[in-house]
PDB file of C-alpha atoms in Angstrom:
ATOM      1  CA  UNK X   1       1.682 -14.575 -23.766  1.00 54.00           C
ATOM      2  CA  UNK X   2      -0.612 -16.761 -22.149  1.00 60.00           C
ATOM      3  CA  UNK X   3      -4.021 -15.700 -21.174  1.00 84.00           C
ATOM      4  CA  UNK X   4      -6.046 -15.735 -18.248  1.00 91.00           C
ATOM      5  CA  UNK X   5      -9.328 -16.106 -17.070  1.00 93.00           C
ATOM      6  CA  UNK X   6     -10.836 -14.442 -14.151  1.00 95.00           C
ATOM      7  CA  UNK X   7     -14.608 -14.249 -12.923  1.00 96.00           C
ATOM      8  CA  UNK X   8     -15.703 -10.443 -13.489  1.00 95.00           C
ATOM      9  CA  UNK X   9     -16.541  -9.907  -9.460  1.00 97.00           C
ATOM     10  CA  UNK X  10     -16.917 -11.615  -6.349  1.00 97.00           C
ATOM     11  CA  UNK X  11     -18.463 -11.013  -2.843  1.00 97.00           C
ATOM     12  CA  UNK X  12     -17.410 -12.199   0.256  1.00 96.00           C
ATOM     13  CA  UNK X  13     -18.235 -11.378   4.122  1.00 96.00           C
ATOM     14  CA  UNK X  14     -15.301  -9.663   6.361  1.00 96.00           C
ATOM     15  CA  UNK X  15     -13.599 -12.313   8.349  1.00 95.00           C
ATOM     16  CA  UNK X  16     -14.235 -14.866   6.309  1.00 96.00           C
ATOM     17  CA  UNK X  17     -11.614 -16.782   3.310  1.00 96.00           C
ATOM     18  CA  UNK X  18     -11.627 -15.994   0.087  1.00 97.00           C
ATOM     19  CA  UNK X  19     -10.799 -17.883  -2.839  1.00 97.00           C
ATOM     20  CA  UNK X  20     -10.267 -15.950  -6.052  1.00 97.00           C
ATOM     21  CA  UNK X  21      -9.719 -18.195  -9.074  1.00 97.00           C
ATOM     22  CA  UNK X  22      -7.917 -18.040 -12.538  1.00 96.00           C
ATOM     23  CA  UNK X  23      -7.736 -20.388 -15.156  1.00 95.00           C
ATOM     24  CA  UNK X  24      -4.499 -20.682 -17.598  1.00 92.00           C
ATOM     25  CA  UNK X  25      -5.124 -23.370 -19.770  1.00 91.00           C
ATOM     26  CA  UNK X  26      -2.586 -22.546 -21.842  1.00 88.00           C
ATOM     27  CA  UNK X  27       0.201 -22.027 -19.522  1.00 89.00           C
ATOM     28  CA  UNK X  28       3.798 -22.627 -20.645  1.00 85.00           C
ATOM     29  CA  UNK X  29       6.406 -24.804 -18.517  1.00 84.00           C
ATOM     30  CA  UNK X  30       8.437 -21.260 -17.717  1.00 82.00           C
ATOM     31  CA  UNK X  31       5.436 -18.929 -16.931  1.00 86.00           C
ATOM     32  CA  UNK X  32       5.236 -17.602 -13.455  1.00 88.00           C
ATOM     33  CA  UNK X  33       1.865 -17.376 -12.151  1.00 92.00           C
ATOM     34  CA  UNK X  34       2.061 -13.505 -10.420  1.00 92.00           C
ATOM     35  CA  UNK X  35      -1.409 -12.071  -8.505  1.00 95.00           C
ATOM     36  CA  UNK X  36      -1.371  -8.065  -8.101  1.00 96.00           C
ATOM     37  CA  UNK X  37      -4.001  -5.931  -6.988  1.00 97.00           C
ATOM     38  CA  UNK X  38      -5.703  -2.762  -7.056  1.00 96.00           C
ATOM     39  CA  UNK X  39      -7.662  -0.898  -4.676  1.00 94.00           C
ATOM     40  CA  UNK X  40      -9.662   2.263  -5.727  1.00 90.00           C
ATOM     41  CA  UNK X  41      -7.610   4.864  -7.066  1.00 87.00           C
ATOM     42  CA  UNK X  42      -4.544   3.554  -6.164  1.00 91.00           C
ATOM     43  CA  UNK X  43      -1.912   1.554  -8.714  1.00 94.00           C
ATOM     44  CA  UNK X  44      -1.710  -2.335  -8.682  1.00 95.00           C
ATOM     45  CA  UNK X  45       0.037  -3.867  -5.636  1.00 95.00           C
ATOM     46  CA  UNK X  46       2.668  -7.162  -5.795  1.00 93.00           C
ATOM     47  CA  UNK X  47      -0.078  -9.331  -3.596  1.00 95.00           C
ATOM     48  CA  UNK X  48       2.210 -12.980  -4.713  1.00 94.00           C
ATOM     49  CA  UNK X  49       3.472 -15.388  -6.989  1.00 92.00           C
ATOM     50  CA  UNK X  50       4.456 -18.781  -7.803  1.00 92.00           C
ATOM     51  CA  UNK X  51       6.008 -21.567 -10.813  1.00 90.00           C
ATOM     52  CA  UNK X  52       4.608 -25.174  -9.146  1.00 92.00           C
ATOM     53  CA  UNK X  53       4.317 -25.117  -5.952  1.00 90.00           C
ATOM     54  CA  UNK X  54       1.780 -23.193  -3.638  1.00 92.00           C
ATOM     55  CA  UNK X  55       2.950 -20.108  -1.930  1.00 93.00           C
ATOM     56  CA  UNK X  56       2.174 -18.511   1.445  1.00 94.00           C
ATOM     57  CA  UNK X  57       3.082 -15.276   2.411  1.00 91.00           C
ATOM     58  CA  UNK X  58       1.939 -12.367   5.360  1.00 90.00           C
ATOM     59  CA  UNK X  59      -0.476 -11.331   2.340  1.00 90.00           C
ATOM     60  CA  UNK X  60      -2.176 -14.587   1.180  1.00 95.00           C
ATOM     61  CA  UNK X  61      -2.070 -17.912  -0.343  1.00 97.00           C
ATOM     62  CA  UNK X  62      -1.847 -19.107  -3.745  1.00 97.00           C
ATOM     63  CA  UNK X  63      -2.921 -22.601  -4.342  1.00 97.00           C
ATOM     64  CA  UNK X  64      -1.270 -23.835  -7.526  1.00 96.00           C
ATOM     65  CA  UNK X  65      -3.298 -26.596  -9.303  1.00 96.00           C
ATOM     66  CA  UNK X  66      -1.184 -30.070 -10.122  1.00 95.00           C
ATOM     67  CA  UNK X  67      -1.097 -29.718 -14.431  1.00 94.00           C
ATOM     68  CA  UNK X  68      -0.488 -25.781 -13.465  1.00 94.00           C
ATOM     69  CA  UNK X  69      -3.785 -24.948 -15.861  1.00 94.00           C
ATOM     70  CA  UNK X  70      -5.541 -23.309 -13.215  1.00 95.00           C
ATOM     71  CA  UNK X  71      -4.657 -21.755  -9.857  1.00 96.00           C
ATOM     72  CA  UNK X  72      -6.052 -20.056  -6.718  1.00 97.00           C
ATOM     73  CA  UNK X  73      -5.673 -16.722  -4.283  1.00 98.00           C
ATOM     74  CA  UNK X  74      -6.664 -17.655  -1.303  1.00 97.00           C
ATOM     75  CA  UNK X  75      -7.343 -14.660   1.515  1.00 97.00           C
ATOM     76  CA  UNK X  76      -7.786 -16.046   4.578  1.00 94.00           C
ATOM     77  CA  UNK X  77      -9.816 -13.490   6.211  1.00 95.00           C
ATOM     78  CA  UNK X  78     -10.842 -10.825   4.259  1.00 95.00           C
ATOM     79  CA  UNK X  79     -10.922  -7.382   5.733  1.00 96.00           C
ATOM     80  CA  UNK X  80     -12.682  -4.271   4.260  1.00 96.00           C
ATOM     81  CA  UNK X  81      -9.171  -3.318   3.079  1.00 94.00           C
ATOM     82  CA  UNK X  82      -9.336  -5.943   0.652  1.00 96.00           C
ATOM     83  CA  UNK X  83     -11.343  -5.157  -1.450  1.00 97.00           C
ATOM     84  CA  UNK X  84     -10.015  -4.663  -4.577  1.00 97.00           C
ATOM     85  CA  UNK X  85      -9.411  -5.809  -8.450  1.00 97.00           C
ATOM     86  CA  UNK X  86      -7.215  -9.083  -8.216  1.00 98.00           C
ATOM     87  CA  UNK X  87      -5.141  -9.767 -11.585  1.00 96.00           C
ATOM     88  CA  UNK X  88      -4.216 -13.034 -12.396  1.00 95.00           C
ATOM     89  CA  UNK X  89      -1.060 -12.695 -14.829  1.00 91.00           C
ATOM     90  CA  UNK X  90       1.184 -15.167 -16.375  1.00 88.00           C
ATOM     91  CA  UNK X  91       4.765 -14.035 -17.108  1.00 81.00           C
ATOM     92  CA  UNK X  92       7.671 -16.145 -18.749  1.00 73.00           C
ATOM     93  CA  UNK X  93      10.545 -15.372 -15.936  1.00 65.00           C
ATOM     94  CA  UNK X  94      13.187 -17.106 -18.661  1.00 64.00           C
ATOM     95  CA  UNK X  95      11.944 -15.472 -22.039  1.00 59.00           C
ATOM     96  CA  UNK X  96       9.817 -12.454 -22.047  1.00 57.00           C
ATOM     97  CA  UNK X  97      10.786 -10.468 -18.839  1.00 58.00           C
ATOM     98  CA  UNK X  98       9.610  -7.374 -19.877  1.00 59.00           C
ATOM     99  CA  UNK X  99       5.782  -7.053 -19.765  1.00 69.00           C
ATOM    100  CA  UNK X 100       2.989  -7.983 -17.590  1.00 79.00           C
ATOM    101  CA  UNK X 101      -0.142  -8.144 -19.210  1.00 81.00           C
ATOM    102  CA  UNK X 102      -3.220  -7.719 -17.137  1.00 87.00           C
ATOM    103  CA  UNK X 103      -6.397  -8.280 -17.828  1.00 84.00           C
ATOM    104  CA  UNK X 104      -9.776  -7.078 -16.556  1.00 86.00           C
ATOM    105  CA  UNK X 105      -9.437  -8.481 -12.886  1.00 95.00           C
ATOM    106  CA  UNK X 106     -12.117  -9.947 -10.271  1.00 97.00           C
ATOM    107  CA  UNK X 107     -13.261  -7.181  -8.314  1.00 97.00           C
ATOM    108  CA  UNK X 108     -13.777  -8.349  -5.136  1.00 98.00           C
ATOM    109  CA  UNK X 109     -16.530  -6.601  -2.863  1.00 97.00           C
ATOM    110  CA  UNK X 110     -16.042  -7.314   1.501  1.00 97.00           C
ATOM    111  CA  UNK X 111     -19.315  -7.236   3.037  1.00 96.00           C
ATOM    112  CA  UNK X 112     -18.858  -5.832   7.001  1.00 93.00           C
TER     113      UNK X 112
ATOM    114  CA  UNK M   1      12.042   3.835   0.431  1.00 55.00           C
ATOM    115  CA  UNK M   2       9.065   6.370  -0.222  1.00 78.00           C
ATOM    116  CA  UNK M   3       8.029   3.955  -3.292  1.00 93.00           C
ATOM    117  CA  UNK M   4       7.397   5.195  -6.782  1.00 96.00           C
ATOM    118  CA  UNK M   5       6.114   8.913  -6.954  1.00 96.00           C
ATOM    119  CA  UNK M   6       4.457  10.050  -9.910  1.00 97.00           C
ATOM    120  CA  UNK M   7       3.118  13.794 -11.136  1.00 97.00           C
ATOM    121  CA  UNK M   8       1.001  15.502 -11.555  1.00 97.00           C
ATOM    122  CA  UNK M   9      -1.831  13.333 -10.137  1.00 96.00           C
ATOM    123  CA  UNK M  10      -4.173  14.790 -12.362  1.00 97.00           C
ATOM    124  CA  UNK M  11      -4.084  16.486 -15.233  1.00 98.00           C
ATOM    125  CA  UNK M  12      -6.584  18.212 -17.635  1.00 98.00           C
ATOM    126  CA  UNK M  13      -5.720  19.805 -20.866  1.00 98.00           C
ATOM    127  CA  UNK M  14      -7.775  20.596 -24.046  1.00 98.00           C
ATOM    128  CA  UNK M  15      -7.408  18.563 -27.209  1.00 97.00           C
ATOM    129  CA  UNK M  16      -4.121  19.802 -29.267  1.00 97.00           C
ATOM    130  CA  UNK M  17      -2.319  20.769 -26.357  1.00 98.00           C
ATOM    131  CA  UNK M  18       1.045  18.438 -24.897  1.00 98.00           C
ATOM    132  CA  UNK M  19       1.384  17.147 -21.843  1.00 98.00           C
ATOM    133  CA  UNK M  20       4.130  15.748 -19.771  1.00 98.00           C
ATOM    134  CA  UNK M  21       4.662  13.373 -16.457  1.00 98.00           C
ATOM    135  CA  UNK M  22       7.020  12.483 -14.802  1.00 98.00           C
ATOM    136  CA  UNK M  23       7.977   9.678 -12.649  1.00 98.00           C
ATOM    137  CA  UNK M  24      10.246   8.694 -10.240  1.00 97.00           C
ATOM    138  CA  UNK M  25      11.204   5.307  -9.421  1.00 96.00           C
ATOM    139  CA  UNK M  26      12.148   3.382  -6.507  1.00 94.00           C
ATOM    140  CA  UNK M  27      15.823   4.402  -6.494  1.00 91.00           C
ATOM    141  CA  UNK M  28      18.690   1.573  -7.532  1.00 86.00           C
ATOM    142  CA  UNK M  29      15.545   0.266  -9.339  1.00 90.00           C
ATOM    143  CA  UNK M  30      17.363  -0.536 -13.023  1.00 88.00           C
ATOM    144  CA  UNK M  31      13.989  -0.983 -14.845  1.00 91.00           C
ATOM    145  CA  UNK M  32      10.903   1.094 -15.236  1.00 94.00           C
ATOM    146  CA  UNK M  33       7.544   0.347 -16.958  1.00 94.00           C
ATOM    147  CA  UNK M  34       4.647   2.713 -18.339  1.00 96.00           C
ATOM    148  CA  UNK M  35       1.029   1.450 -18.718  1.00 95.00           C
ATOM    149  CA  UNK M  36      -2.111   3.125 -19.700  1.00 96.00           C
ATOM    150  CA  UNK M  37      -5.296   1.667 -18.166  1.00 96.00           C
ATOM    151  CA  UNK M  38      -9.123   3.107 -19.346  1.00 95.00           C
ATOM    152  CA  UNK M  39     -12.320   2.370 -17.055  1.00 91.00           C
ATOM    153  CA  UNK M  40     -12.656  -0.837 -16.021  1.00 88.00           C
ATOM    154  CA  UNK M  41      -9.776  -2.440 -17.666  1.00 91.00           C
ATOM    155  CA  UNK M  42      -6.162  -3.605 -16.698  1.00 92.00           C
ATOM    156  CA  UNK M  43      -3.275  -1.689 -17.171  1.00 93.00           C
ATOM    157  CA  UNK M  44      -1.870  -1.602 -20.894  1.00 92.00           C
ATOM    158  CA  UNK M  45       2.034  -2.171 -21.139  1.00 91.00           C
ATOM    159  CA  UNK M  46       3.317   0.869 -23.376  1.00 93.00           C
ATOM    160  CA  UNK M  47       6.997   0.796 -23.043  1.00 93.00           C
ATOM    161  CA  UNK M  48       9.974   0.105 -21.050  1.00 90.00           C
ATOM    162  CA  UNK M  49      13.376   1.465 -19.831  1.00 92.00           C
ATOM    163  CA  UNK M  50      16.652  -0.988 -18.197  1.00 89.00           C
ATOM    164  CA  UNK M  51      18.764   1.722 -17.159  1.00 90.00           C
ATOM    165  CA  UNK M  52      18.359   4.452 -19.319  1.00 91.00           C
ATOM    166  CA  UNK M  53      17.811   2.415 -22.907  1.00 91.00           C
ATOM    167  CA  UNK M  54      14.264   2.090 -23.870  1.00 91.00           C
ATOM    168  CA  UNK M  55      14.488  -1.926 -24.584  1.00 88.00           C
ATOM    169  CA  UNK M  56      10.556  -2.366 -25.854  1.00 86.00           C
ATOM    170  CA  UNK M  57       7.432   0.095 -26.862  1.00 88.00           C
ATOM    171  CA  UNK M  58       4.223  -1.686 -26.857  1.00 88.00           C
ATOM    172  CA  UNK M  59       1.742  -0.747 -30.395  1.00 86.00           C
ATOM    173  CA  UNK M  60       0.092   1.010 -28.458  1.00 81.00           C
ATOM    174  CA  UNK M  61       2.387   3.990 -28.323  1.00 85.00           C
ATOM    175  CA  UNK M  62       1.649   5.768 -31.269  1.00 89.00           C
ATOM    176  CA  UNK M  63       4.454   8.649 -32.718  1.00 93.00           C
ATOM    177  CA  UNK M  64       2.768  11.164 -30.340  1.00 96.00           C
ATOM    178  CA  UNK M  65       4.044   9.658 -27.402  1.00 96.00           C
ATOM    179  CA  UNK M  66       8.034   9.555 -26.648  1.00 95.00           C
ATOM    180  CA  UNK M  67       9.023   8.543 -23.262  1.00 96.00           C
ATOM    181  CA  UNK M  68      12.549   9.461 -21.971  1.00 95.00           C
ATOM    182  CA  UNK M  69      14.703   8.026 -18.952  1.00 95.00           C
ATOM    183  CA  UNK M  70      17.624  10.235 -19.016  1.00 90.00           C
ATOM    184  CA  UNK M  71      20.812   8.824 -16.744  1.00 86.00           C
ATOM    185  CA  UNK M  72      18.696   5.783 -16.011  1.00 84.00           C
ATOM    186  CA  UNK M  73      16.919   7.675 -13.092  1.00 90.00           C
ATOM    187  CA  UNK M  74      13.432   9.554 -13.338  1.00 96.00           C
ATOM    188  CA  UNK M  75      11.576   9.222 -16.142  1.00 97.00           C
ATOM    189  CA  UNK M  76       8.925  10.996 -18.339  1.00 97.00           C
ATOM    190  CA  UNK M  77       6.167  10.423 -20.540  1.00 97.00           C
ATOM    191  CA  UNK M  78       5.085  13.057 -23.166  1.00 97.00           C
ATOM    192  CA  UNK M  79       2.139  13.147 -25.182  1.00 97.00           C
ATOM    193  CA  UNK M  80       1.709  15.574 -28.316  1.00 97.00           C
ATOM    194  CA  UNK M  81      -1.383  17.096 -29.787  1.00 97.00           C
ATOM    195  CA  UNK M  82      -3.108  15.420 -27.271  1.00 97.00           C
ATOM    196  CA  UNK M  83      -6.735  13.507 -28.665  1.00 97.00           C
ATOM    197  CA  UNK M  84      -9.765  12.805 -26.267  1.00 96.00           C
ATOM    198  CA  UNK M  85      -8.984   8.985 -26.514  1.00 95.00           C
ATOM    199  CA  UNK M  86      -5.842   9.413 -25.005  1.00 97.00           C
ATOM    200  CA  UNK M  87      -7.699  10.547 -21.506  1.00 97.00           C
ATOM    201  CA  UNK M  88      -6.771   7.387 -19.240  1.00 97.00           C
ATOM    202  CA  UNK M  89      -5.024   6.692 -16.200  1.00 97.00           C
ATOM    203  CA  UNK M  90      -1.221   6.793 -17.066  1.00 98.00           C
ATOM    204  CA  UNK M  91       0.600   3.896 -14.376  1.00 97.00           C
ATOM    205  CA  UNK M  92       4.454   3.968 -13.830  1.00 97.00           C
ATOM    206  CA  UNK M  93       6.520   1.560 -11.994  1.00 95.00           C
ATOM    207  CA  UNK M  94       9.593   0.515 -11.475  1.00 94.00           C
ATOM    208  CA  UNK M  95      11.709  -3.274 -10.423  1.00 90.00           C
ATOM    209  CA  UNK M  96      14.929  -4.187  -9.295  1.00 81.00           C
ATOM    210  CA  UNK M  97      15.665  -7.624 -11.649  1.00 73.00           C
ATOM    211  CA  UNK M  98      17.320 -10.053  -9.356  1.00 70.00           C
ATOM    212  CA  UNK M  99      17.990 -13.710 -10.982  1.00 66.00           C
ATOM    213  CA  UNK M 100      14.765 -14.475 -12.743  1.00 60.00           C
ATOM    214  CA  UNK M 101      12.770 -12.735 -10.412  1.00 70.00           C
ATOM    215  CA  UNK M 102      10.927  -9.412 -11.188  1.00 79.00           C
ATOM    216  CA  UNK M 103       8.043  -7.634  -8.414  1.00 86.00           C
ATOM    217  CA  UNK M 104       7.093  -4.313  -9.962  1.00 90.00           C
ATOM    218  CA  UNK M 105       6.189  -1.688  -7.792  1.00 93.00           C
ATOM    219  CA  UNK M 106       3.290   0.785  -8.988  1.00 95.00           C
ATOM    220  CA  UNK M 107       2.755   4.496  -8.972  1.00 96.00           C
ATOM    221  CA  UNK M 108      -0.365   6.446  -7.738  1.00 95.00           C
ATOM    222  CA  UNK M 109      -0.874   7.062 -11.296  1.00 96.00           C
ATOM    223  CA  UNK M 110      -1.365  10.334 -13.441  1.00 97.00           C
ATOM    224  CA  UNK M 111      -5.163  10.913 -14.319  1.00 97.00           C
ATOM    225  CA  UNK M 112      -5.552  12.587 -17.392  1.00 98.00           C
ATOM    226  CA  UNK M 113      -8.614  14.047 -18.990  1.00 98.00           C
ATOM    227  CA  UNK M 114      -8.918  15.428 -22.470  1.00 98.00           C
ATOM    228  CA  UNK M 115     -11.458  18.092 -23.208  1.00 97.00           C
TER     229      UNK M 115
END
């Protein structure tokens, strides 16, 4: 599988967007770009996901980068309740349905 | 839908001993995932169930660990002669797999610590 590379932690102040990269240079034509996250003590939570083009849902953005080798999670006003560790993980939706593989995350820390 | 339930939500237990959890998917969910994740890291795949078959165990799962699914419904993960390494967050969840599309929905977890 295709790996990914996050920045190990982030800050941002509440209200404000957040943009949460991941690079995935070696990204395959069928991998699915899929962002979960984790807030303490909790397990990992479907945040979104996306092939090509860039996503929007109730949750966030995710801002898909033209040759697909890097992408973006964009919050667009983080609250408290967001922070979290964000996992970037590829996953080939035609081939290998079976496993996610996460790695270690951005933790992402809301300033009030 | 009252999501994925897992238990116990902790659990400590002295080396040597076994130790089982259980989980309980989303129901009509046909597929259901374990993962192991330490301090500060991801979660680990370990193994899989469509249905009630066990499709894929990760190398990870050594021969003290057997996970069971029985009628495709609950499942649980057992761990023999338990070692202090194995002391980790054990992560369920479970997915409905429609077209190509797969969202997994996560468990609370099972914390386990090994004296």
């Amino acid at each position: 599988d295709a790996k990914t590379t996050q920045p190990n932690s982030m800050e941002s102040n509440e209200e404000e967007p957040v943009h949460l990269p991941c690079n995935h240079s070696t990204i395959s034509g069928t991998d699915y770009i899929h962002w979960y996250r984790q807030l303490p003590s909790q397990g990992p939570e479907y945040v979104i996901h996306g092939l090509t083009s860039n996503v929007n849902n109730r949750m966030a953005s995710l801002a898909i980068a033209e040759d697909r080798k890097s992408s973006t999670l964009i919050l667009h006003r983080a609250t408290l309740r967001d922070a979290a560790v964000y996992y970037c993980i590829l996953r080939d939706e035609y081939f290998n349905f079976n496993k996610f593989y996460f790695g270690s995350g951005t933790k992402l820390n809301v300033k009030p | 839908d009252t999501g994925v339930s897992q238990d116990p939500r902790h659990k400590i237990t002295k080396r040597g001993q076994n130790v089982t959890f259980r989980c309980d998917p989303i129901s009509e969910h046909n597929r259901l995932y374990w993962y192991r994740q330490t301090l500060g890291q991801g979660p680990e795949f370990l193994t899989y169930f469509q249905n009630e078959a066990q499709l894929e165990k990760s190398r990870l799962l050594s021969d003290r660990f057997s996970a069971e699914r029985p009628k495709g419904s609950f499942s649980t993960l057992e761990i023999q002669r338990t070692e202090q390494g194995d002391s980790a967050m054990y992560l369920c969840a479970s997915s409905y797999l429609a077209g190509d599309q797969e969202t997994q929905y996560f468990g609370p977890g099972t914390r386990l610590l090994v004296l």
